[in-house]
Short mmCIF file of C-alpha atoms in Angstrom, two decimals:
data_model
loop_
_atom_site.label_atom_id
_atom_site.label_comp_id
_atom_site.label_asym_id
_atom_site.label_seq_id
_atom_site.Cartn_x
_atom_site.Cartn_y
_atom_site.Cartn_z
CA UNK A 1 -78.85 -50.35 84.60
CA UNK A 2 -80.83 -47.45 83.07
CA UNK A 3 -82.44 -44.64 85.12
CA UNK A 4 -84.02 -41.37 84.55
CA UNK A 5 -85.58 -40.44 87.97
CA UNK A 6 -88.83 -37.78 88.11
CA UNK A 7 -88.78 -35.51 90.57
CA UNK A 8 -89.75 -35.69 93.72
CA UNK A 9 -93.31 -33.61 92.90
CA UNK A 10 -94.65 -36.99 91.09
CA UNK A 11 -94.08 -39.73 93.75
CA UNK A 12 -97.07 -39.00 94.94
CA UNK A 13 -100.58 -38.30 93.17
CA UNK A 14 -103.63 -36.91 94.61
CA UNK A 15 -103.13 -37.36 97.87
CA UNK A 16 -102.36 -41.80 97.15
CA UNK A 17 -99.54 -43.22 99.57
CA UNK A 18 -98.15 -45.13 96.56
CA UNK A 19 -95.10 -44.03 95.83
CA UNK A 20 -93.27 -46.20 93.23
CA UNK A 21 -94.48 -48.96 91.00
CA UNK A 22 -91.91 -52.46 90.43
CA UNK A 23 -92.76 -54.85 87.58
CA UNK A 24 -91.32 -58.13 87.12
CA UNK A 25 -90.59 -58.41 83.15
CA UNK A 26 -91.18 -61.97 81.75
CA UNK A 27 -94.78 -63.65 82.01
CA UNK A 28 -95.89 -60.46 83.93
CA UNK A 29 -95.29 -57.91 81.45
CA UNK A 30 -94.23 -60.12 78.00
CA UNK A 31 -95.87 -63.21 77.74
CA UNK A 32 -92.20 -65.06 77.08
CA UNK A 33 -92.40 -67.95 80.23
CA UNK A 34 -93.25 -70.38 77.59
CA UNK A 35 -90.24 -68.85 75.58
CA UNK A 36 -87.69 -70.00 78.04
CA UNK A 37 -88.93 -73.45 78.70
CA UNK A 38 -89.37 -74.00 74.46
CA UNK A 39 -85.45 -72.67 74.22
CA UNK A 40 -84.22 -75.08 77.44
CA UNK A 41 -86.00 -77.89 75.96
CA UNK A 42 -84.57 -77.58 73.10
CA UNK A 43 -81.23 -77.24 74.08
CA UNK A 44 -81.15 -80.36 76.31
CA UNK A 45 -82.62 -81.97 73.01
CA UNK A 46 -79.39 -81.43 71.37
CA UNK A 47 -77.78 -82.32 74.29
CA UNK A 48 -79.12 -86.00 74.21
CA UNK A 49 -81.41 -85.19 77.48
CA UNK A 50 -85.59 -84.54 77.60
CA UNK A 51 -86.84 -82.19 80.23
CA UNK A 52 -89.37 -83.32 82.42
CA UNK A 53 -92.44 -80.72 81.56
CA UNK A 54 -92.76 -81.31 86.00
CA UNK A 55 -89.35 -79.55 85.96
CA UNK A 56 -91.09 -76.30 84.50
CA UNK A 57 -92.48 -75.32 88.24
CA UNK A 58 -88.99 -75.45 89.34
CA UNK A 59 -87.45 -73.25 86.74
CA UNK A 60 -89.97 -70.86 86.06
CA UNK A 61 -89.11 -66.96 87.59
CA UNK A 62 -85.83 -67.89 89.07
CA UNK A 63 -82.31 -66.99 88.08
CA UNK A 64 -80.75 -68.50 85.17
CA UNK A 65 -78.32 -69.53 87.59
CA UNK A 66 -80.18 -71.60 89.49
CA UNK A 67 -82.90 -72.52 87.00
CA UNK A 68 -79.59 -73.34 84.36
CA UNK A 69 -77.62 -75.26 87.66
CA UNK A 70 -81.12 -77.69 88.26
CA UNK A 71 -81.42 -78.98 84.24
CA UNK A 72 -77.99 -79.43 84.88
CA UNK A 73 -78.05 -81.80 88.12
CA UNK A 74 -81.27 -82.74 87.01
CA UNK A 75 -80.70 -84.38 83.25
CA UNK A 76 -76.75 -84.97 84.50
CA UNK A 77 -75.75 -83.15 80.87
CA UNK A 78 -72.61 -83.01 80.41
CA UNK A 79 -71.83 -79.37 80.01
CA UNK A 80 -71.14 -76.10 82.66
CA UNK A 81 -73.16 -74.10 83.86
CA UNK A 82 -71.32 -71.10 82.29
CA UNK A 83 -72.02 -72.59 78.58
CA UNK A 84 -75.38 -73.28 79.04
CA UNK A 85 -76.18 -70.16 80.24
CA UNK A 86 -75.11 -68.65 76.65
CA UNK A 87 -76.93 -71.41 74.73
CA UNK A 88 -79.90 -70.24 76.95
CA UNK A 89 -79.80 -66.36 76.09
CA UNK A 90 -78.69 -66.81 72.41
CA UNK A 91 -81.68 -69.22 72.07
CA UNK A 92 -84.14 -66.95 73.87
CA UNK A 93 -82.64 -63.86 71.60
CA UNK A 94 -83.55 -65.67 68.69
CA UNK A 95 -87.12 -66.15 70.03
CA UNK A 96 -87.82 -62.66 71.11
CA UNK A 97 -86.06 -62.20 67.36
CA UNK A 98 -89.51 -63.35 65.56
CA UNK A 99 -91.67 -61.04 67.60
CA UNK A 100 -92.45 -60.51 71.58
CA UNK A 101 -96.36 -60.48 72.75
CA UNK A 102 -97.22 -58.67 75.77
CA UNK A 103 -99.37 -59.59 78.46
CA UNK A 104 -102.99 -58.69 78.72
CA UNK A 105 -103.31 -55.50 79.92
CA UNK A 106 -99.58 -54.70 80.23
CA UNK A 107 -99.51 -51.95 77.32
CA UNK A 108 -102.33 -50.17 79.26
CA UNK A 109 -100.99 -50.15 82.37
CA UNK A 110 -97.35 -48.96 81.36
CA UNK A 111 -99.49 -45.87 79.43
CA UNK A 112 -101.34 -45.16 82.82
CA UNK A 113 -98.26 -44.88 84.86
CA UNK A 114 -96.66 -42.64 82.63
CA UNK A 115 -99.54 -40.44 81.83
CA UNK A 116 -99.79 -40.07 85.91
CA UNK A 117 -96.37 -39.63 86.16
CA UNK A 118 -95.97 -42.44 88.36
CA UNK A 119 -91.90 -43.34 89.17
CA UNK A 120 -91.51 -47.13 87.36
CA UNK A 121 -88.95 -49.75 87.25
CA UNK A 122 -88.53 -53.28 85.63
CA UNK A 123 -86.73 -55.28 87.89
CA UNK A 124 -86.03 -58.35 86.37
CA UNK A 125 -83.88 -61.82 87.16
CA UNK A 126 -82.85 -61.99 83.76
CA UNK A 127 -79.69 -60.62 82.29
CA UNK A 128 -79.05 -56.89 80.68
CA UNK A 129 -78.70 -58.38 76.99
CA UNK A 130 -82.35 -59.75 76.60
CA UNK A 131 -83.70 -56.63 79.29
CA UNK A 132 -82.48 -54.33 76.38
CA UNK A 133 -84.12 -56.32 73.60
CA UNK A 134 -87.35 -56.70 75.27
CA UNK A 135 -87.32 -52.97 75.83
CA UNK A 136 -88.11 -52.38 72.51
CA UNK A 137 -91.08 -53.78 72.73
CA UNK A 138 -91.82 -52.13 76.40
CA UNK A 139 -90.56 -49.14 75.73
CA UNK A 140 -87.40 -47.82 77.58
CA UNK A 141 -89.67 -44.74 78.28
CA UNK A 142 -92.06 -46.02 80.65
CA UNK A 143 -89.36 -46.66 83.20
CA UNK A 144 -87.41 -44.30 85.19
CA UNK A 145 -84.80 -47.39 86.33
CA UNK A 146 -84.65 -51.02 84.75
CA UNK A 147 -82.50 -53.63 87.04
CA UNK A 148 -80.88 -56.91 85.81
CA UNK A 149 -80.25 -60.06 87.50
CA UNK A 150 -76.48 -60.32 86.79
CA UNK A 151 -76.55 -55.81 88.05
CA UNK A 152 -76.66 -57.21 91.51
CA UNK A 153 -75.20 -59.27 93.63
CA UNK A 154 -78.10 -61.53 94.79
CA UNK A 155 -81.02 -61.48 92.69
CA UNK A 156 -84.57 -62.99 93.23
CA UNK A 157 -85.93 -64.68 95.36
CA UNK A 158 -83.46 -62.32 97.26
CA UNK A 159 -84.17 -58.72 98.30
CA UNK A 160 -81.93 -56.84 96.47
CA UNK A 161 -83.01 -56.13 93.14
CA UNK A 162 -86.18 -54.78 94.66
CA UNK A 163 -84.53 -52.81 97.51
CA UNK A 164 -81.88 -51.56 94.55
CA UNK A 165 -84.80 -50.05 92.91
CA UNK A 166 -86.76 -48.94 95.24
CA UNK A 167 -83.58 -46.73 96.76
CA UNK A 168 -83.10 -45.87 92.79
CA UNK A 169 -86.47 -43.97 92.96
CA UNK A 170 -86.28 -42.45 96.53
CA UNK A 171 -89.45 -44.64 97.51
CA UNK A 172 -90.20 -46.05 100.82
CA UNK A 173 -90.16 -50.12 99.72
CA UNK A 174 -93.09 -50.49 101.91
CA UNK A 175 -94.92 -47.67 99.75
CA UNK A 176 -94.33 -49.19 96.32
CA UNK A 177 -96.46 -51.76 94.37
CA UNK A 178 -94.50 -55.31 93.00
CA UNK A 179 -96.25 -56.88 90.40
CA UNK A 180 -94.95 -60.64 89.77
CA UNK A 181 -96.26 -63.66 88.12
CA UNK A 182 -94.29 -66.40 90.13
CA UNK A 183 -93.52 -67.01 93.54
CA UNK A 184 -89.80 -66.44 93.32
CA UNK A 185 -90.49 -62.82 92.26
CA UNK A 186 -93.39 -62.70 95.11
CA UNK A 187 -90.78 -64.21 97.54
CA UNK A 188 -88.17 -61.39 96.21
CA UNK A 189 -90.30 -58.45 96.42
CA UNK A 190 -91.92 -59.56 100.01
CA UNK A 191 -88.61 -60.01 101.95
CA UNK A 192 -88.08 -56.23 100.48
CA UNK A 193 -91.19 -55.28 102.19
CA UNK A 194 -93.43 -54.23 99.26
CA UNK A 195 -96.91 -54.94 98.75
CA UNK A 196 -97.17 -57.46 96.31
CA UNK A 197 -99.49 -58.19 93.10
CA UNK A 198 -99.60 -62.07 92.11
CA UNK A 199 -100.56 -62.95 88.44
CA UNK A 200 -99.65 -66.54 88.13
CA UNK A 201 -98.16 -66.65 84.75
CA UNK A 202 -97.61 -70.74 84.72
CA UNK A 203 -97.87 -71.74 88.50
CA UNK A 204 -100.52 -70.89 91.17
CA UNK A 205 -99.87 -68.48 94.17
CA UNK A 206 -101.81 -68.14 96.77
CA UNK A 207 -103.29 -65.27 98.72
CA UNK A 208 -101.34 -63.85 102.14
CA UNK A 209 -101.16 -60.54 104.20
CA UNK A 210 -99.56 -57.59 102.09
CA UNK A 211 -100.00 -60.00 98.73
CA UNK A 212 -103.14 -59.86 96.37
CA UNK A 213 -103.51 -62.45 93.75
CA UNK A 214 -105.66 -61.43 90.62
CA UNK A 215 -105.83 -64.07 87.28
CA UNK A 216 -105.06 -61.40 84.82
CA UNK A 217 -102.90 -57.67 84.40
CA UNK A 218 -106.16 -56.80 82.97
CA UNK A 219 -107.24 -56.46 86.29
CA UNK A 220 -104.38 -54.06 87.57
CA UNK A 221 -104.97 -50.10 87.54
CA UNK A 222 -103.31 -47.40 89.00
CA UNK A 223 -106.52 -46.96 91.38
CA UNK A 224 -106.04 -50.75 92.68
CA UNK A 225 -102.37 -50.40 93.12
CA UNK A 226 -102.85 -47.09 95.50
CA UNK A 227 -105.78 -49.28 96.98
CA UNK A 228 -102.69 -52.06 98.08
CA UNK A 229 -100.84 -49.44 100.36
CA UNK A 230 -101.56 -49.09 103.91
CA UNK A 231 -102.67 -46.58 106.02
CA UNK A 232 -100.68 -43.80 107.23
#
């Protein structure tokens, strides 16, 4: 993991009860969902197996442990779990190789947070390797801590990462801001006691108490993420 924390003067701005901001890093911040579905398909391809696009619902946000372990059971391919899971990051490597798009809205946001000073991490399910590729495109600056699914030892829909970096930043969970795009992540960053930000990325979420779903990061602000936290 990475971490540079600010000091305790810029947890909180202007008075705002926010205190840390989380973001979830593929299909809420890089638009690479469809990435990881193109690279699994493919793989199965060559492993004389097609993926059921319904399967894609299942997958999506999870850890590539139990996203990897389903295609597996799934198709009945006749390979581990432990192999697969390097075809799977060497393919998406490649990918992310030819050029990574970010979200709508995520560059913006990212420059917001730093300009106000505003303690960040990525907390992400997917391994260190492709975290520290895709930070080159993010921008290792804009967070203060970055978390990795295989950094802890349960990671979404778990607790932990999001607890891990909350603790990382001295923040109160319950005073920082999740932003996710799938309901693994949402499930994750809930049971940690956040307020949570849904922006579907390929399946829908629905509304519930201390979660806010909006259709686009384009939406998201600094001003509606102090909005989220609750009073006193």
């Amino acid at each position: 993991m990475t971490s540079t924390v600010p000091a305790l003067g810029t947890r909180t701005a202007e008075g705002s009860a926010l205190q840390a901001v989380l973001l979830d890093m593929d299909g809420t911040l890089v638009d690479t969902e469809g990435f990881w579905w193109d690279v699994e398909a493919e793989v199965f391809a060559r492993l004389g197996h097609t993926l059921d696009d319904s399967w894609r619902h299942v997958v999506v946000g999870g850890p590539m442990s139990r996203s990897a372990g389903f295609l597996i059971e799934a198709t009945g391919a006749d390979i581990t779990l432990a192999e697969l899971s390097v075809l799977l990051n060497q393919g998406f490597e490649e990918r992310i190789g030819h050029g990574l798009p970010l979200m709508p809205g995520a560059a913006r946001l990212l420059a917001e947070l730093a300009a106000r000073r505003i303690p960040t991490a990525l907390v992400s399910a997917s391994h260190r390797r492709i975290i520290d590729r895709v930070l080159t495109s993010l921008g290792p600056r804009h967070f203060a801590l970055t978390v990795a699914g295989d950094e802890v030892s349960r990671t979404k829909p778990h607790p932990d990462p999001y607890l891990f970096a909350a603790a990382g930043l001295g923040a109160d969970p319950a005073r920082c801001a999740v932003v996710e795009d799938t309901a693994t992540g949402v499930a994750s960053a809930e049971a940690a006691g956040c307020q949570v930000v849904a922006v579907p990325s390929v399946a829908p979420i629905a509304p519930a108490p201390r979660r806010t779903v909006v259709p686009s990061l384009e939406q998201v602000d600094l001003t509606f993420l102090r909005a989220l936290m609750p009073l006193g």
